[in-house]
Short mmCIF file of C-alpha atoms in Angstrom, two decimals:
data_model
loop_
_atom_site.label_atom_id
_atom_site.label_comp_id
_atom_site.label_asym_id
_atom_site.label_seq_id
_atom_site.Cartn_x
_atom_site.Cartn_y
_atom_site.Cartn_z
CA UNK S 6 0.00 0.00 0.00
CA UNK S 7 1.13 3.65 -1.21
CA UNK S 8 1.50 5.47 2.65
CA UNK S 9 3.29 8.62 3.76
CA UNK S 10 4.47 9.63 7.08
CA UNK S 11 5.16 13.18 8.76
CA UNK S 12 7.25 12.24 11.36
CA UNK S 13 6.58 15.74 13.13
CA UNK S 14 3.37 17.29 14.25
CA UNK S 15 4.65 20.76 15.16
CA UNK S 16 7.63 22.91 13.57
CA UNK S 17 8.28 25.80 15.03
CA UNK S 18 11.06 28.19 13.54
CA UNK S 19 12.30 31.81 13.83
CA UNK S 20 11.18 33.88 10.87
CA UNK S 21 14.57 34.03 8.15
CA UNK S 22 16.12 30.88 9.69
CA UNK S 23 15.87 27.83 7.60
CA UNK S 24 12.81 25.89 7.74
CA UNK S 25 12.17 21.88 6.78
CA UNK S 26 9.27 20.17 7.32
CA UNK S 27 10.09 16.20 7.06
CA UNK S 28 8.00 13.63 4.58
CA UNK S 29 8.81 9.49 4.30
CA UNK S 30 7.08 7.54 1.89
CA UNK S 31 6.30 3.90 1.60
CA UNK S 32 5.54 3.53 -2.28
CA UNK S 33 5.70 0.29 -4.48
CA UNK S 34 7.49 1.45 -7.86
CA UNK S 35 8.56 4.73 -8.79
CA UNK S 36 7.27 7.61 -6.42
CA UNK S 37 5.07 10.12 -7.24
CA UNK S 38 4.85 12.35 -4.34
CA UNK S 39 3.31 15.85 -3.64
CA UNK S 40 2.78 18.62 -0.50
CA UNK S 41 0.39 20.62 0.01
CA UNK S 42 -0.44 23.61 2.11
CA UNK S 43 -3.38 24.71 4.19
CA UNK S 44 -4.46 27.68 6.05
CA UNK S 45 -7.04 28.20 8.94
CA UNK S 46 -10.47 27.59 7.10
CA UNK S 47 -9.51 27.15 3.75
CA UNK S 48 -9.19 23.98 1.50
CA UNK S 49 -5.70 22.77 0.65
CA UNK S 50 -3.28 24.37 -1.82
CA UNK S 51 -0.58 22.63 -4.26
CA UNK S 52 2.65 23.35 -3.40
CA UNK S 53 5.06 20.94 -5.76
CA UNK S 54 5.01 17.70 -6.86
CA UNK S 55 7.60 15.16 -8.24
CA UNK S 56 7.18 12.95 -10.68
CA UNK S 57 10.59 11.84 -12.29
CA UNK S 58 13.69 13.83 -13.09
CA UNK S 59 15.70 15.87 -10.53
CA UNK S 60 15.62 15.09 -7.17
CA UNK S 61 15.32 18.68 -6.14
CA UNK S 62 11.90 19.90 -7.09
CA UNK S 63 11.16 23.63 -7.12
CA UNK S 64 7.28 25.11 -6.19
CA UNK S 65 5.15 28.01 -4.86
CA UNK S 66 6.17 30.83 -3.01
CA UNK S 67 9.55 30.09 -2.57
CA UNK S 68 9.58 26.49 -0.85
CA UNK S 69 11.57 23.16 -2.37
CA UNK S 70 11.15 19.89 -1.80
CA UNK S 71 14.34 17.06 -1.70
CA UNK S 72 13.64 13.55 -3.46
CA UNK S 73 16.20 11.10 -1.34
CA UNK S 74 15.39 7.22 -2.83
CA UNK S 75 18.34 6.14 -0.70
CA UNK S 76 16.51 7.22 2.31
CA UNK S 77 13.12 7.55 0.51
CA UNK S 78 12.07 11.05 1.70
CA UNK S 79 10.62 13.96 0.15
CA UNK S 80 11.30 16.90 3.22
CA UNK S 81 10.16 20.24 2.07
CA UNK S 82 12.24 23.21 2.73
CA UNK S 83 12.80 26.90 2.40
CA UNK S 84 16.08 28.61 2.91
CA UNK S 85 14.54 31.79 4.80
CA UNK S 86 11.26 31.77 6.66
CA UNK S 87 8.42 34.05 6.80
CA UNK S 88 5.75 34.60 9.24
CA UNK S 89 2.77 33.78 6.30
CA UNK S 90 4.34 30.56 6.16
CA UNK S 91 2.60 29.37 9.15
CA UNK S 92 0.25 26.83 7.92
CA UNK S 93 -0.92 23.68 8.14
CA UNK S 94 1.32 21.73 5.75
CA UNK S 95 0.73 17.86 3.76
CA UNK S 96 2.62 15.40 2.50
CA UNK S 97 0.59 13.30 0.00
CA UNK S 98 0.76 10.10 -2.24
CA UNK S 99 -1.13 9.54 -5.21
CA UNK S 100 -3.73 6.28 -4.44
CA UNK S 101 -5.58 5.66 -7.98
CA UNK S 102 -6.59 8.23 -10.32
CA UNK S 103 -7.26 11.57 -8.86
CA UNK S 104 -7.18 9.94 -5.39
CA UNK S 105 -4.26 10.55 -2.92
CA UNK S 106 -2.93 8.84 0.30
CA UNK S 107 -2.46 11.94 3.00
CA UNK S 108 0.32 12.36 5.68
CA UNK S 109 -1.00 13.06 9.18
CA UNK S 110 0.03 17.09 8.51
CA UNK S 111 2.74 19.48 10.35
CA UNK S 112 1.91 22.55 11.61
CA UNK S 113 4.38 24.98 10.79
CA UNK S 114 4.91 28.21 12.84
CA UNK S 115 7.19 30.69 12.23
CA UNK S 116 7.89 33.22 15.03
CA UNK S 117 8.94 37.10 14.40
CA UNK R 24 -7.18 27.64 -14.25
CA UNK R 25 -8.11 24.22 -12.29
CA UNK R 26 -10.63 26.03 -9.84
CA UNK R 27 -12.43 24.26 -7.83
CA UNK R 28 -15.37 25.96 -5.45
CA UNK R 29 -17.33 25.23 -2.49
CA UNK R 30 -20.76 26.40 -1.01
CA UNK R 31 -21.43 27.75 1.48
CA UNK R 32 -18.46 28.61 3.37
CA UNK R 33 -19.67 27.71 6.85
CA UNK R 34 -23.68 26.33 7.81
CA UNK R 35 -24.46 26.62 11.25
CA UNK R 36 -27.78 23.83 11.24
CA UNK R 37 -30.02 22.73 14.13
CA UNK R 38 -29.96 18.74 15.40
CA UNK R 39 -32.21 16.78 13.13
CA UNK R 40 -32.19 18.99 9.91
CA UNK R 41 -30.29 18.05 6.66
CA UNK R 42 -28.09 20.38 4.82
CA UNK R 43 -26.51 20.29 1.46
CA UNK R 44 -23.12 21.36 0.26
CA UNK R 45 -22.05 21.94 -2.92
CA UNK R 46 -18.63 21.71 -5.03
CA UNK R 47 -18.05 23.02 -8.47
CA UNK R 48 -15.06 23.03 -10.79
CA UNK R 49 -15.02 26.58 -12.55
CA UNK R 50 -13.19 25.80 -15.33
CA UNK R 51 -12.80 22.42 -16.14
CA UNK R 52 -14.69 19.11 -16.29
CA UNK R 53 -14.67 16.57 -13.44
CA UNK R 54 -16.37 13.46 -13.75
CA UNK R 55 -14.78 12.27 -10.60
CA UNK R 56 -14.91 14.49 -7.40
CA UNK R 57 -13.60 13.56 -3.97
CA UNK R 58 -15.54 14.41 -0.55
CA UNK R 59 -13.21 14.79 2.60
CA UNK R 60 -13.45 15.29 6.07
CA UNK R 61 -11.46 17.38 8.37
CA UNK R 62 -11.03 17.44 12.19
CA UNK R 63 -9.21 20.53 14.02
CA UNK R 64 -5.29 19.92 13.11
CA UNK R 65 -5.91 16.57 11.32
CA UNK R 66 -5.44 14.93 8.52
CA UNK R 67 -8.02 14.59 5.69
CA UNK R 68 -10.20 11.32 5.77
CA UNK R 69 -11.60 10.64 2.72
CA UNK R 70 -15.14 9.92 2.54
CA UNK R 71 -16.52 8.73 -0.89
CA UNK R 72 -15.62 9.55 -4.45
CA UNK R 73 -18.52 10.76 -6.35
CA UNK R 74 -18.86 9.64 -10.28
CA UNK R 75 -20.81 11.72 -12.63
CA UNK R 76 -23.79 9.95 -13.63
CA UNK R 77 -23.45 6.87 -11.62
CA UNK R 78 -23.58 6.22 -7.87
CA UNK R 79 -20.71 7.22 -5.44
CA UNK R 80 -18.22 4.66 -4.02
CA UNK R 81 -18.14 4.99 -0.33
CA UNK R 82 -14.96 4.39 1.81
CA UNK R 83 -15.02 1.45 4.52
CA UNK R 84 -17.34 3.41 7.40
CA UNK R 85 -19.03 6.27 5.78
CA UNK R 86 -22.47 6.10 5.72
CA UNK R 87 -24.14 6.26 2.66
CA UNK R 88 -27.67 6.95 3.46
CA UNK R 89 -26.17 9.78 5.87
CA UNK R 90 -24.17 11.25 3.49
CA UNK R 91 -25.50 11.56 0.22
CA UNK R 92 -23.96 11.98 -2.67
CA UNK R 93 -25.14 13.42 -6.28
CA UNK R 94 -23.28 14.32 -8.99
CA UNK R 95 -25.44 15.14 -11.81
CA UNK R 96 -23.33 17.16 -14.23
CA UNK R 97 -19.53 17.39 -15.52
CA UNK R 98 -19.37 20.10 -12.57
CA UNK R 99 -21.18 19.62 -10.25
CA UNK R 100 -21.57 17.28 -6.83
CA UNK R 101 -23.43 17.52 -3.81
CA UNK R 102 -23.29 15.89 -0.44
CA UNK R 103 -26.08 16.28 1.75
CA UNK R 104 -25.82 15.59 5.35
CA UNK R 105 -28.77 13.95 6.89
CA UNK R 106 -30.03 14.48 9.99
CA UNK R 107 -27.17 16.29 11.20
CA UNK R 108 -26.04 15.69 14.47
CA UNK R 109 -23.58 17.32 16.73
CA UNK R 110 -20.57 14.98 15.91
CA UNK R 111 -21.28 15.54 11.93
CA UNK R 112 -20.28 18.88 12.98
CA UNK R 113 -16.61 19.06 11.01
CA UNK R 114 -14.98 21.06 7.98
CA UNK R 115 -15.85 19.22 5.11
CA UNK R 116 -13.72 19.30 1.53
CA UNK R 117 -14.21 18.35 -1.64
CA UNK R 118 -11.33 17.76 -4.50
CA UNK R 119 -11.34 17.41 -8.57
CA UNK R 120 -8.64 14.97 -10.10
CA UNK R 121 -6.55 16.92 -12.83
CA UNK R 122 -5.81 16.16 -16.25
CA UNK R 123 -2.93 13.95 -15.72
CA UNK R 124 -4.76 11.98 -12.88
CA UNK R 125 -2.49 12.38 -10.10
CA UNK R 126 -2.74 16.15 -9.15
CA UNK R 127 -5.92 17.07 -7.39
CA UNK R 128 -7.65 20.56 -7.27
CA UNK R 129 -9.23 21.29 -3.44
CA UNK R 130 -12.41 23.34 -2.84
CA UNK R 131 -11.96 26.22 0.08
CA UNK R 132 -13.72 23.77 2.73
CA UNK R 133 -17.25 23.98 4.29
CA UNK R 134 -17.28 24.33 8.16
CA UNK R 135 -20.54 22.87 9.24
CA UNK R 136 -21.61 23.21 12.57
CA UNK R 137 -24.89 21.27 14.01
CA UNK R 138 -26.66 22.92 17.21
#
């Protein structure tokens, strides 16, 4: 079965330090792997996806996400944080068509 | 593109009554939609995946005759709560596969609340 696991349910970082937020996966065959973002009250938002090709993935406002088979991970980072980062954030594995596999989430919080 | 809308926003509703949410995508066809559901700070649970013109598929748990599904057009599906009780009481999202069939297009949520 296709699973993914945030091993972290809070992250808390000062605003323009360094910020990672962590993603395993447990995937038969070749990975495809995606986060996504979510604020108070509001549905979730794409942030990047990888499908094949390089292992560093670039994707909205700024953040980046690592592909690691050797250690199969996908963390998400950003080199300098900001305070609208703060969010709710998942890590998410494609099921069947259309249908994905979520993460338990990470909330992120990023401190002035 | 790939917009995908919710309504209402939030439904306060009183024990016993039914209420009915809906989920359009804006721009594009989706003859498969996705209904989650959300507790404070946890992950999304995946309810049923409604199929245009034919009857939902309901994951292991859900209640079908409680939550009803309809999807009657290319972009449109409704789930209807019935007889809300207090525990239905949750933020409830809905999602439209993409073209390629692995990226998936969330709603803004509906935060129902039953009184």
């Amino acid at each position: 079965a296709q699973s993914v696991a945030q091993p972290e349910d809070q992250v808390n970082v000062a605003e323009g330090n360094p910020l990672t937020v962590k993603c395993t996966y447990s995937v038969s065959g070749n990975p495809y792997l995606f986060w996504y973002v979510q604020y108070p009250n509001r549905g979730l938002q794409f942030l990047l996806k990888y499908i094949t090709g390089d292992n560093l993935v670039k994707g909205s406002y700024g953040f980046e996400a690592e592909f690691n088979k050797s250690q199969t991970s996908f963390h998400l980072k950003k080199p300098s944080a900001l305070v609208s980062d703060s969010a709710l954030y998942f890590c998410a594995v494609p099921r069947t068509r259309g249908k994905s596999t979520f993460g338990d989430g990470t909330t992120l919080t990023v401190k002035p | 593109g790939a917009v995908v809308s919710q309504h209402p926003s939030w439904v306060i509703c009183k024990s016993g009554t039914s209420v009915k949410i809906e989920c359009r995508s804006l721009d594009f066809q989706a003859t498969t939609m996705f209904w989650y559901r959300q507790f404070p700070k946890q992950s999304l649970m995946l309810m049923a995946t409604s199929n245009e013109g034919s009857k939902a598929t309901y994951e292991q748990g859900v209640e079908k005759d409680k939550f009803l599904i309809n999807h009657a057009s290319l972009t449109l599906s409704t789930l209807t709560v019935t007889s809300a009780h207090p525990e239905d009481s949750s933020f409830y999202i809905c999602s439209a596969g993409g073209p390629s069939g692995y990226e998936q297009y969330f709603g803004p949520g509906t935060r129902l609340t039953v009184t």
